[in-house]
XYZ file of C-alpha atoms in Angstrom:
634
model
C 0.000 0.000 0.000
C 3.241 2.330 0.792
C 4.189 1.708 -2.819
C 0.679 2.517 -3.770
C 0.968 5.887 -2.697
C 4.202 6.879 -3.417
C 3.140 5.616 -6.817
C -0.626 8.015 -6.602
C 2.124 10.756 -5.738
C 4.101 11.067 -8.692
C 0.854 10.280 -11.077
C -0.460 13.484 -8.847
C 2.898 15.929 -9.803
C 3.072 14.302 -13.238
C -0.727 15.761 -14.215
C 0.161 19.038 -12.025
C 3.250 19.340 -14.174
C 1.673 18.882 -17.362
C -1.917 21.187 -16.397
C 1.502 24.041 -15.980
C 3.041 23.536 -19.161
C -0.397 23.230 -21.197
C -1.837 26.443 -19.856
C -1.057 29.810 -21.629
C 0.465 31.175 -18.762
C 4.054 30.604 -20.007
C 6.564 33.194 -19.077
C 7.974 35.219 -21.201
C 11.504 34.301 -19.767
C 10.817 30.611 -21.108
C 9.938 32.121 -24.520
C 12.663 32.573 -25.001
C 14.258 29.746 -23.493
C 15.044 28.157 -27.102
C 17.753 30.579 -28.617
C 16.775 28.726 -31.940
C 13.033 28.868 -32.243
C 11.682 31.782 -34.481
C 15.626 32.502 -35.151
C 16.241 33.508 -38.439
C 20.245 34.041 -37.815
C 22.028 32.212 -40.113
C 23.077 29.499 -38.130
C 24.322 26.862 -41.658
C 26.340 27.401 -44.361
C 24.482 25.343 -47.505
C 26.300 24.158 -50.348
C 25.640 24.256 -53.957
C 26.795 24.934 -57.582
C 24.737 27.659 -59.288
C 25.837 26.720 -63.029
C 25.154 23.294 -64.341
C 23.931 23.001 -68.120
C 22.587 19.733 -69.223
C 21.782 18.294 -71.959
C 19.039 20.817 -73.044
C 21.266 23.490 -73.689
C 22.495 23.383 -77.260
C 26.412 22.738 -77.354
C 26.013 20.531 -74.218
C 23.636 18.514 -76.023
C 25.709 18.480 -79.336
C 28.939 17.497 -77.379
C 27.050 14.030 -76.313
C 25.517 14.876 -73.012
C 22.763 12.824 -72.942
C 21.226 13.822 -69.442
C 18.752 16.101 -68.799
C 17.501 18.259 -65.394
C 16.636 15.015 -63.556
C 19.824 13.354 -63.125
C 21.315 16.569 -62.583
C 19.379 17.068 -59.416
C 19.520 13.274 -59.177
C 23.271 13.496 -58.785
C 23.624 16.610 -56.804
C 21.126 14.583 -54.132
C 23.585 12.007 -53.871
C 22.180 9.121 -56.549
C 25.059 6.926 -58.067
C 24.281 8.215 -62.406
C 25.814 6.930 -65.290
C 27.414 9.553 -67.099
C 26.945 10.560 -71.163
C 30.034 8.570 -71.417
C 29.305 5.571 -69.719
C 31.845 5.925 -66.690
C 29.970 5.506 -63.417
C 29.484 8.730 -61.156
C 28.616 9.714 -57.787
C 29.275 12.457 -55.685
C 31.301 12.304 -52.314
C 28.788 14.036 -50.428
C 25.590 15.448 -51.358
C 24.820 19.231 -52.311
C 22.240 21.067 -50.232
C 20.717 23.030 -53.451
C 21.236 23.354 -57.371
C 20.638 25.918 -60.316
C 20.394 23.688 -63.807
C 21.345 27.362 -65.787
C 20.815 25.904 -69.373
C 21.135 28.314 -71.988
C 18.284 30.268 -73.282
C 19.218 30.752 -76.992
C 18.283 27.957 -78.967
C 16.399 25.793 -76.341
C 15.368 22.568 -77.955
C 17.805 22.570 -81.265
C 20.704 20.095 -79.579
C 17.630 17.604 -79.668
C 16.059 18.016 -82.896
C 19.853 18.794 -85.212
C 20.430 15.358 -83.805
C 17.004 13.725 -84.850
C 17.378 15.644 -88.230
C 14.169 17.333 -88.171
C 12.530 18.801 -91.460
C 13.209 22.470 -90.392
C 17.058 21.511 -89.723
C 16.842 19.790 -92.819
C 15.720 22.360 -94.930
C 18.592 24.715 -94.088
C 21.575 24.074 -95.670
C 23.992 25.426 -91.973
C 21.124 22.892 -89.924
C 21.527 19.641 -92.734
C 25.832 20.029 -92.277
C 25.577 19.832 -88.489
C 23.204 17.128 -88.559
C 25.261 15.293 -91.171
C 28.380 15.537 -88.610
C 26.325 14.521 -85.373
C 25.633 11.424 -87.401
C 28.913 10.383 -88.713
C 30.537 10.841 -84.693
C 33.965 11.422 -83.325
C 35.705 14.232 -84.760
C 32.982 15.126 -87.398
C 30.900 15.452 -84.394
C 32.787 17.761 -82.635
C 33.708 19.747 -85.731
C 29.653 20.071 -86.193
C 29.604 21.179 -82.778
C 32.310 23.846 -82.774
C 31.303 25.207 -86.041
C 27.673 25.997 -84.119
C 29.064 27.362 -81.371
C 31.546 29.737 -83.559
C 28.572 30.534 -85.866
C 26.563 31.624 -82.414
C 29.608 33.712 -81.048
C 29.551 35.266 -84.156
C 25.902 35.978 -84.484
C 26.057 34.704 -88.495
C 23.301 31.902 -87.456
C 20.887 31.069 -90.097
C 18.026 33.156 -89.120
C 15.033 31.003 -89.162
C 16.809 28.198 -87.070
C 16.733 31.912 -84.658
C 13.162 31.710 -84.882
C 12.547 28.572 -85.346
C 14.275 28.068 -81.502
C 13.132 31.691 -79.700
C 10.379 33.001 -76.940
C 7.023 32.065 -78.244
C 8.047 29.170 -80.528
C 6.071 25.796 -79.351
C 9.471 23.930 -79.171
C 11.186 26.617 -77.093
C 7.831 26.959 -74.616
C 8.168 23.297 -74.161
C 12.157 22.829 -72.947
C 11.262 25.714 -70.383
C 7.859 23.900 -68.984
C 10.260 20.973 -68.762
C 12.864 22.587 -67.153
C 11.013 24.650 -64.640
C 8.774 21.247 -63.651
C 11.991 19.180 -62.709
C 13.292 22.232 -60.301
C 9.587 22.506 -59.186
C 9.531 18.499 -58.349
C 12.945 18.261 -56.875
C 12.668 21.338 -54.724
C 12.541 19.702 -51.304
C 11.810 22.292 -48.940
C 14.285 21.606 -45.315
C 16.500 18.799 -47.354
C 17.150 20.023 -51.051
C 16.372 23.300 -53.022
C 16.058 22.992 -56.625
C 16.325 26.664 -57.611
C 14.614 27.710 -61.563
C 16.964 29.448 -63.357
C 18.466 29.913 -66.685
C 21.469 31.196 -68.271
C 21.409 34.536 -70.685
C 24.616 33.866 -73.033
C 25.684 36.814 -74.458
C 28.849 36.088 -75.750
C 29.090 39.270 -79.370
C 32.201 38.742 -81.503
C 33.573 35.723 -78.735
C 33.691 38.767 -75.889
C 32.219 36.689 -72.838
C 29.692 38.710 -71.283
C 27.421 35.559 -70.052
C 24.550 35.877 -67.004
C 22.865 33.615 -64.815
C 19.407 34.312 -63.662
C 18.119 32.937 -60.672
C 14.427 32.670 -59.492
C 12.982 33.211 -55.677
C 9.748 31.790 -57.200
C 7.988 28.129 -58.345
C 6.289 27.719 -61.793
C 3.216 29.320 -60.654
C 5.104 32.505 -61.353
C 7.842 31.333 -63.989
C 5.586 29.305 -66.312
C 3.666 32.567 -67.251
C 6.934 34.394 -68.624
C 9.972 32.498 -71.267
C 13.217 33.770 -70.434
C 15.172 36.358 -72.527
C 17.547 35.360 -75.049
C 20.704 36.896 -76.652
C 20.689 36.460 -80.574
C 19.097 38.885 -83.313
C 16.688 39.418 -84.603
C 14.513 38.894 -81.781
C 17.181 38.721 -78.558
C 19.640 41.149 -77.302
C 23.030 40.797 -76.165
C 22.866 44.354 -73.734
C 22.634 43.363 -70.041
C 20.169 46.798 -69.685
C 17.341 45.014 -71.864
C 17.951 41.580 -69.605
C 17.867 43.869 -66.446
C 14.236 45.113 -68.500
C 13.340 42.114 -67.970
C 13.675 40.887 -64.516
C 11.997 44.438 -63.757
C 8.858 43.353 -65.960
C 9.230 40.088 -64.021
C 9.272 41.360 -60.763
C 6.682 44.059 -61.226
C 3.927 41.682 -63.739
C 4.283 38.386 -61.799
C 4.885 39.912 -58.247
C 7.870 37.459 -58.213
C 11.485 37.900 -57.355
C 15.422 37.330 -58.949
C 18.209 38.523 -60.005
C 21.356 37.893 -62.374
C 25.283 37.382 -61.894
C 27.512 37.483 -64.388
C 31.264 34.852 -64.628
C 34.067 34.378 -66.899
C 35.043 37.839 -66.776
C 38.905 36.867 -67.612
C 37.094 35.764 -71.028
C 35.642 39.232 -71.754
C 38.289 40.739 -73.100
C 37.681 43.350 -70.596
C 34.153 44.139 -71.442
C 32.697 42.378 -68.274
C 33.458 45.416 -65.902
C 33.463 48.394 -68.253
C 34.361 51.595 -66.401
C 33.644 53.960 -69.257
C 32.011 52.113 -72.356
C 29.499 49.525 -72.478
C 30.202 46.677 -75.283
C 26.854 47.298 -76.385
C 27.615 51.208 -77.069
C 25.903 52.847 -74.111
C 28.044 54.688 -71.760
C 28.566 53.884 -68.026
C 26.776 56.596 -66.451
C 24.093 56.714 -63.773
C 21.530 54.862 -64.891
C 24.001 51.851 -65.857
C 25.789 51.718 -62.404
C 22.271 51.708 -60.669
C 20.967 48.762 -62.388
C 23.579 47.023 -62.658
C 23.898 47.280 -58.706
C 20.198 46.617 -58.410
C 20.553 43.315 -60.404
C 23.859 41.899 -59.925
C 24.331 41.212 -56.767
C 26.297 38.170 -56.705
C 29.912 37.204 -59.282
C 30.468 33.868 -59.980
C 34.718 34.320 -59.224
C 35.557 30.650 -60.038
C 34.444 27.800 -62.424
C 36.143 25.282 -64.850
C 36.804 28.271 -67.519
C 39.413 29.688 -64.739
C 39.408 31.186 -61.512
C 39.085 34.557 -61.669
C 39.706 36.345 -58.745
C 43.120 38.062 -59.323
C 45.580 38.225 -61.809
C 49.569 38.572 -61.708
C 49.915 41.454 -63.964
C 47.179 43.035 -61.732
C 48.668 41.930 -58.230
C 52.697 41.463 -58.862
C 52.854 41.210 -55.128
C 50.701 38.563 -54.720
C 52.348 35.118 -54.957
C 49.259 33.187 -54.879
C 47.634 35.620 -57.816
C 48.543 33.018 -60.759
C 46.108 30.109 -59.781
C 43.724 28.842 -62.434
C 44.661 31.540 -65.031
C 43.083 31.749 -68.518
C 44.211 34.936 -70.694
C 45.025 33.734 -74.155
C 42.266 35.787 -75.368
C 38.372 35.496 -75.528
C 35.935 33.003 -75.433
C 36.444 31.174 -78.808
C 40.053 33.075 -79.458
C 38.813 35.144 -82.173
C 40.797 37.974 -80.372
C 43.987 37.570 -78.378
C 44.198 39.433 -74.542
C 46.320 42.634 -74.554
C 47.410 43.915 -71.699
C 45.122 46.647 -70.964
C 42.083 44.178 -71.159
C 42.704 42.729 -67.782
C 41.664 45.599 -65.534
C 37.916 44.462 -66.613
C 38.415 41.064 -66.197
C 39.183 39.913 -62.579
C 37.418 40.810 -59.380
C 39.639 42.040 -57.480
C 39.911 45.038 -59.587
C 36.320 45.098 -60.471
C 36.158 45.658 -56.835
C 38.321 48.328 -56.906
C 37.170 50.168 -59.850
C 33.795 50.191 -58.028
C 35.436 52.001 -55.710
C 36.186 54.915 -58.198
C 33.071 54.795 -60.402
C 31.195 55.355 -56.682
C 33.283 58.530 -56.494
C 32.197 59.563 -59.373
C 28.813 58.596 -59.919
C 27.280 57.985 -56.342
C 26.618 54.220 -56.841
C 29.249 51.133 -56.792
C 28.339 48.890 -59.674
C 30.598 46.231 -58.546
C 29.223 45.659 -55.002
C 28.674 42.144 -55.752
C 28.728 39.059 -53.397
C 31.114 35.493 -54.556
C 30.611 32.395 -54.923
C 31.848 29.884 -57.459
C 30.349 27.131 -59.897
C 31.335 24.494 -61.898
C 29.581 25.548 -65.756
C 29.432 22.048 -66.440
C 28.070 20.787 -69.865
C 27.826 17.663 -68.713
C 25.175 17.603 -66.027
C 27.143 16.487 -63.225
C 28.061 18.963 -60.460
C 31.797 17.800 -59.745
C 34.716 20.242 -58.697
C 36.246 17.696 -56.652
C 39.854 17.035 -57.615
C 39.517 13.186 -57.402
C 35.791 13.190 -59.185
C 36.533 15.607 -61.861
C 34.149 14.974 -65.093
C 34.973 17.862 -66.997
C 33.532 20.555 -68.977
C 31.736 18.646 -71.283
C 31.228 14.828 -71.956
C 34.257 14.842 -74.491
C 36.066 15.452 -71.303
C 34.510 13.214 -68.576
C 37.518 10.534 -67.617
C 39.907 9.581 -70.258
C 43.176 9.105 -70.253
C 43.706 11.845 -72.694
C 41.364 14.097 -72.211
C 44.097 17.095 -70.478
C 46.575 16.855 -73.916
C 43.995 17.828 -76.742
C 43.055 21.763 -76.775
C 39.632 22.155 -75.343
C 39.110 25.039 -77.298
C 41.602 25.969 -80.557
C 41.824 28.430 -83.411
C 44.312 29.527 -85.317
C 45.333 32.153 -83.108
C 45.903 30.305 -79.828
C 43.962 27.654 -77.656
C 42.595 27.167 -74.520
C 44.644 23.704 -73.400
C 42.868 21.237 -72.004
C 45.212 20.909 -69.189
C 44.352 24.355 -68.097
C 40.465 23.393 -67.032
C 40.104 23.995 -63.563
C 38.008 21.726 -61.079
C 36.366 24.405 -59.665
C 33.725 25.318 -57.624
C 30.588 25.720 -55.366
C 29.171 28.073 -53.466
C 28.035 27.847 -49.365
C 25.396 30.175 -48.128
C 25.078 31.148 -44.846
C 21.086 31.082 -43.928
C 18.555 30.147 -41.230
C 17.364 27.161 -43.541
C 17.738 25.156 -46.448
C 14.489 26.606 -48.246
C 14.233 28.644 -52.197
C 13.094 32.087 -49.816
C 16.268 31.362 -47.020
C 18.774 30.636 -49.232
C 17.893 33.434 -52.231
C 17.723 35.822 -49.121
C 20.888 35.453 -48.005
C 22.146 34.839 -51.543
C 20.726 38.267 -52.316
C 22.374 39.879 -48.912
C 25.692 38.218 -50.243
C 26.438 36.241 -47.189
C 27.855 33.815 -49.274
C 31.768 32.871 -50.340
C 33.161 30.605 -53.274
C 35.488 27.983 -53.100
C 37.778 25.949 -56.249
C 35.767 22.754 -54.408
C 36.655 22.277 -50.845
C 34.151 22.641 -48.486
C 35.677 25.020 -45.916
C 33.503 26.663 -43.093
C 34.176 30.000 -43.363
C 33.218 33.288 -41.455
C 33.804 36.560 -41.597
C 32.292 39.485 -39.536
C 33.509 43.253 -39.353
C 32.660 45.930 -36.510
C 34.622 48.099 -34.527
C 35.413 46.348 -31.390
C 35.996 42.708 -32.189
C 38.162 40.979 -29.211
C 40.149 37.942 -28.993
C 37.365 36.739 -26.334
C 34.577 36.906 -28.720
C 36.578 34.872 -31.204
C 36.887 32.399 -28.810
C 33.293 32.367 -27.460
C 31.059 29.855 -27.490
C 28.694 32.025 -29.277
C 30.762 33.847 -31.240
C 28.572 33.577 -34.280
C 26.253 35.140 -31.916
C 28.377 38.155 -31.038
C 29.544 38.984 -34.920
C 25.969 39.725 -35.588
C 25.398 41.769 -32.908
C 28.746 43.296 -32.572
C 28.743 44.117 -36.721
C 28.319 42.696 -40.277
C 28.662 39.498 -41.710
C 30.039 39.116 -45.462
C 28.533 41.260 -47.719
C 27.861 44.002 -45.105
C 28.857 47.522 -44.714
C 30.710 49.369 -42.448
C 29.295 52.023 -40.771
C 29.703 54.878 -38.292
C 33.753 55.067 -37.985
C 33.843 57.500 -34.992
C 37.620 57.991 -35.311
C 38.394 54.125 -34.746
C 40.115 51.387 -37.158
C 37.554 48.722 -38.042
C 38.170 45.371 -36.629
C 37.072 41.512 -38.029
C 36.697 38.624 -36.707
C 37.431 35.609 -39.311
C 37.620 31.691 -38.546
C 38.318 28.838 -40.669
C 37.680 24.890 -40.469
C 39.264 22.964 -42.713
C 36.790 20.800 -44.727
C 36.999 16.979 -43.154
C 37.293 15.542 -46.530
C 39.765 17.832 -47.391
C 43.403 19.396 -46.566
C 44.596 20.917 -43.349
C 44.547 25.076 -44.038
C 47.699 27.261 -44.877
C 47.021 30.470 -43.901
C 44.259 33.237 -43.719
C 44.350 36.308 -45.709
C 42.525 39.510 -45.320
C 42.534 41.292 -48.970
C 42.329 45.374 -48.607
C 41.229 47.667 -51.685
C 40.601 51.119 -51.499
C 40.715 55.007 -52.956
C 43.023 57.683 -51.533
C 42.020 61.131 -51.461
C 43.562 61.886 -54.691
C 41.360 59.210 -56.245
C 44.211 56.552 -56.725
C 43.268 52.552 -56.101
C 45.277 50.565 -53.956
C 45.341 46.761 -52.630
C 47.011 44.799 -49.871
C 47.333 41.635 -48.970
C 47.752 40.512 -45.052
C 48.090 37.443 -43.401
C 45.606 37.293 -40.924
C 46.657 33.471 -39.418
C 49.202 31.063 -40.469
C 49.851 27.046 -39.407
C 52.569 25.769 -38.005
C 53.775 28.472 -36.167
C 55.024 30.381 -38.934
C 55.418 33.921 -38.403
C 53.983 37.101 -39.593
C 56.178 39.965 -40.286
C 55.672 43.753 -39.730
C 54.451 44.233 -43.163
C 51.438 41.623 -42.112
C 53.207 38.549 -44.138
C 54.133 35.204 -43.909
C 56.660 34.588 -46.476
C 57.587 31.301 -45.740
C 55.419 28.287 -47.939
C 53.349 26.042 -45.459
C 55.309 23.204 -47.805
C 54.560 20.396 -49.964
C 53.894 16.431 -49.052
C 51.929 15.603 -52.168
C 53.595 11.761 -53.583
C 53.099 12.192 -57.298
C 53.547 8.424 -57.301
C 50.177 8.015 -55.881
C 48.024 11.220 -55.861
C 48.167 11.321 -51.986
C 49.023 14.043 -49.501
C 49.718 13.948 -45.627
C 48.242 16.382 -43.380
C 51.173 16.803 -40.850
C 51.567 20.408 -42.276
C 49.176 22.798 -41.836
C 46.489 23.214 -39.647
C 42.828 21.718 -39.291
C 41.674 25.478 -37.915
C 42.774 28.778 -38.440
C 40.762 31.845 -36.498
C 42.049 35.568 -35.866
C 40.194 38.887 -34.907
C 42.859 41.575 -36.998
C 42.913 45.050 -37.071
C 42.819 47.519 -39.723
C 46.406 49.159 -39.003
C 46.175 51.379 -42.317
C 42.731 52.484 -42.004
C 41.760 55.830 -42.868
C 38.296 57.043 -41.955
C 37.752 59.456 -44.970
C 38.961 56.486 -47.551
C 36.631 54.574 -49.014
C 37.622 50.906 -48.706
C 36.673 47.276 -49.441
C 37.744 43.161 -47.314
C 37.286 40.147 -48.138
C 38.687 36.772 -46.954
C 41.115 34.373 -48.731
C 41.382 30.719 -47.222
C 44.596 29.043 -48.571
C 44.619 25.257 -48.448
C 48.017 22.890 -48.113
C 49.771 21.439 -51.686
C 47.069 19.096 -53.375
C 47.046 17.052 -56.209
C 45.159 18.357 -59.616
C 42.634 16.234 -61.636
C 45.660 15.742 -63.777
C 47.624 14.168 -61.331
C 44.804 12.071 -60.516
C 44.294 11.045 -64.295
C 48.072 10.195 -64.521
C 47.352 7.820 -61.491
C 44.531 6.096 -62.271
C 43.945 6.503 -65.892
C 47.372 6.533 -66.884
C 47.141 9.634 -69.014
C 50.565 10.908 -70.467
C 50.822 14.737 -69.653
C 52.017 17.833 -71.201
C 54.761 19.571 -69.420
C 52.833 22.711 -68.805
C 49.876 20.670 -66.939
C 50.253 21.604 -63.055
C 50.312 18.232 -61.225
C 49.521 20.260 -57.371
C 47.689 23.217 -56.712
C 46.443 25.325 -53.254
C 42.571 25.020 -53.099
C 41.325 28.101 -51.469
C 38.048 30.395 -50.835
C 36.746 33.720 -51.295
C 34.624 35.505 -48.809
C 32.432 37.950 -50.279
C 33.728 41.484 -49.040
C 32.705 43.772 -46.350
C 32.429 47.530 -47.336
C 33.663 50.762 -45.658
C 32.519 54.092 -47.445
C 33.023 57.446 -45.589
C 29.150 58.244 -46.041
């Protein structure tokens, strides 16, 4: 009977405990117990590549890539595919989200050249490229190249243009099919299958190429068809694409923007500072828009990484990584010097800077990330899982010694493609509205493939305590700005950040940290600087704010392998601006430097056996690129 009642007790504080917690008198104090419910801090960094063409879009399709939208999500969910070329594929990890950008121009002719459909066999251009899709191999590819010139070129045969634009029942149908798979994979909490498309303006070979992305589902992008580039009926002027995400926005109540890559393949068109290819001028109403629009630059992809450039940066040792500059896209024009300064970010950043001074608004306040611009469907930028640019490239043994793009004034070398990149996003959750918020904010950073977790915040009072804090995350929002922010409110004081690194677990240990400076003196002259923020190994830092010595090299070329007893797994550091001037205008961003790695080509020479050309770089650093944080006096 004791046990009885004891038992009666506990039944009795149970129900009293539960009658507590179920009434409505909750405290406010308990509320807020939960520091994560209603939070909308972004807690997770989400990774995903925002550039993967597949078979829909035309030269993917014509180089042999047989798979569409669905294995591309397929893949980037972590399904085992067969690739175009037969070789087995799966990714290491899954990505959180996707954009399958095919291109606009020509939606649906890969398909029907290759079917030989009457309208491609009525034109005498459409009849040779089907001819050569038939025969295979090199005819094949010639077929393909020949398109791709004739499209750089705008000398297309003008009712194939038509036959392929807006409003054309073949075009209408690739789009329904392309916005249905993004609206059936999009997984809202586990995957997000962003719709989005790619606007290729590429006049005369001058790479001048945009991504769009869409906030929205079909509901809203089934009732518009996406812009394209080629006359008579496209245009190749980023103004009339910016005309039309306004009419989108404002007509379907919807939201997105654009972001432009390959700007080392512009021939320094991509970030014009006086002249617009398209023969406008860059005045006010250009820098506005394009700041309004462009939010985002895609710095690295398998066309090159194009952050910085040697000529631009002679001081910067680690400026010649992943560098294309024979000329532009399809070498119909070889680089000159002068081209570069409206090629590479870093000095887009800069120039920003300058056009701000003069105009009131910095075109070139745009976020980073990186992509992989695959033709082949399959979202790989690891070293070890490369499959190329496009399916003539997936794994062969000699896919790095053929030119992956030639003409007789130079080539792009195959050894040169670059496995390279995604994109994290920092955001609350792994939903379309999270992720194109924060997208949109640019708290986001690019890497060449390595999944670093990376963080950046600036203020003006950062301490080595709140690097170290348990919260720190916490404190850098409330303390200042995360990546992509702006400095405000100098009050006489040097800004301070507070940056820390992990090393990705699948990856190499971490070299160093680097803090990269721009900014405009008084007399309107641009200046960078580089400083080492935190280096492994004990290495140290010098009055200038360098590191000289190399973190060193264990890579076995023998066997593809590295050891990770240089370097370190985590690298943190709360610097201080010790050249700051509050009347100087002034932009940061974050460089993460990884340990010596082997290359794809290494990794080919290992396990395919490929024979290599002596140019081919067998180890690389993998790194990442914060977006920046601003300072203006105003």
């Amino acid at each position: 009977m004791k046990h009885n009642k004891v038992f009666l007790t506990l039944i009795t504080l149970c129900l009293s405990a539960t009658n507590t917690f179920a009434s409505d008198k909750v405290s406010e104090a308990a509320k807020k117990y939960s520091p994560y419910a209603n939070s909308d801090v972004p807690m997770n960094v989400y990774w995903g590549d925002s550039h993967v063409h597949t078979g829909l879009s035309l030269d993917a399709g014509l180089f042999g890539n047989t798979l569409g939208p669905d294995e591309a999500y397929r893949l980037a969910k972590g399904e085992q595919l067969t690739a175009s070329s037969g070789v087995p594929i799966q990714l290491a990890r899954p990505l959180d989200w996707l954009v399958v950008a095919d291109h606009t121009d020509l939606m649906g002719i890969a398909t029907d050249i290759k079917s030989g459909t009457p309208n491609i066999l009525a034109d005498k251009k459409g009849k040779e490229w089907h001819e050569g899709f038939k025969k295979g191999g090199k005819a094949a590819g010639e077929a393909a190249f020949d398109l791709i010139s004739n499209f750089s070129q705008m000398t297309l045969p003008e009712q194939l243009v038509e036959d392929y634009s807006p409003g054309s029942k073949v075009f209408g149908g690739v789009w329904k099919e392309i916005v249905n798979a993004a609206d059936d994979h999009n997984e809202p909490g586990l995957f997000t299958a962003f719709i989005g498309f790619e606007w290729t303006s590429v006049p005369k070979g001058f790479n001048l190429h945009r991504n769009v992305v869409l906030r929205d589902g079909g509901d809203k992008a089934l009732k518009v068809q996406p812009p394209t580039t080629q006359p008579p009926l496209g245009s190749t002027d980023p103004l009339d694409l910016y005309k039309w995400l306004e009419d989108y926005e404002n007509k379907q109540k919807g939201q997105a923007f654009a972001f432009s890559h390959n700007g080392n393949l512009s021939n320094g068109w991509m970030f014009p500072t006086e002249d617009t290819y398209a023969g406008g001028k860059v005045d006010n109403n250009y820098v506005k828009l394009r700041a309004k629009w462009e939010p985002h630059y895609e710095v690295t992809q398998i066309k090159g990484d194009g952050e910085a450039h040697p000529s631009l940066s002679p001081d910067d040792e680690f400026a010649d990584y992943g560098t294309w500059d024979v000329g532009n896209l399809d070498i119909s024009q070889l680089k000159k010097p002068e081209m570069l300064k409206g090629e590479y970010a870093r000095e887009a950043l800069k120039q920003g800077l300058a056009l701000e001074r003069k105009l009131g608004t910095n075109p070139y306040k745009f976020g980073i990330g990186g992509a992989t611009d695959t033709h082949t469907s399959l979202a790989t930028a690891d070293e070890d899982n490369f499959f190329g640019k496009s399916t003539s490239v997936e794994p062969n043994k000699d896919r790095s010694s053929h030119p992956f793009v030639k003409s007789k004034l130079g080539a792009h070398e195959g050894y040169a493609l670059l496995a390279s990149g995604y994109t994290g996003i920092w955001a609350a959750e792994n939903t379309r509205e999270a992720l194109f918020d924060a997208w949109e904010r640019k708290e986001t950073y690019g890497t060449t493939g390595p999944r670093m977790r990376v963080r950046m915040f600036g203020g003006w009072g950062f301490t080595e305590e709140d690097l170290y804090a348990n919260n720190s995350a916490a404190i850098g929002y409330k303390k200042g700005v995360p990546m992509g922010g702006e400095l405000v409110k100098a009050k006489g004081k040097s800004p301070s950040f507070m940056v820390t690194a992990l090393k990705d677990p699948q990856s190499a240990n971490l070299d160093r940290v680097q803090m990269i400076k721009g900014w405009i003196d008084k007399g309107g002259k641009l200046h960078e600087k580089i400083y080492d923020l935190a280096v492994s190994d004990g290495r140290k830092i010098d009055n200038n704010g360098r590191a000289k010595q190399p973190v060193g090299n264990t890579v076995d070329l023998k066997t593809a392998t590295w050891i990770d007893n240089i370097g370190d797994p985590q690298l943190a550091a709360v610097w201080t601006d010790p050249d700051f001037d509050k009347n100087e205008s002034a932009f940061y961003y974050v460089r993460v430097l990884e340990i010596p790695t082997p290359t794809w080509i290494l990794y080919d020479v290992v396990k395919l056996g490929a024979k290599v050309h002596k140019n081919a770089k067998l180890v690389g650093q993998e790194r990442a690129y914060t977006s920046p944080i601003w300072f203006s006096p105003k």
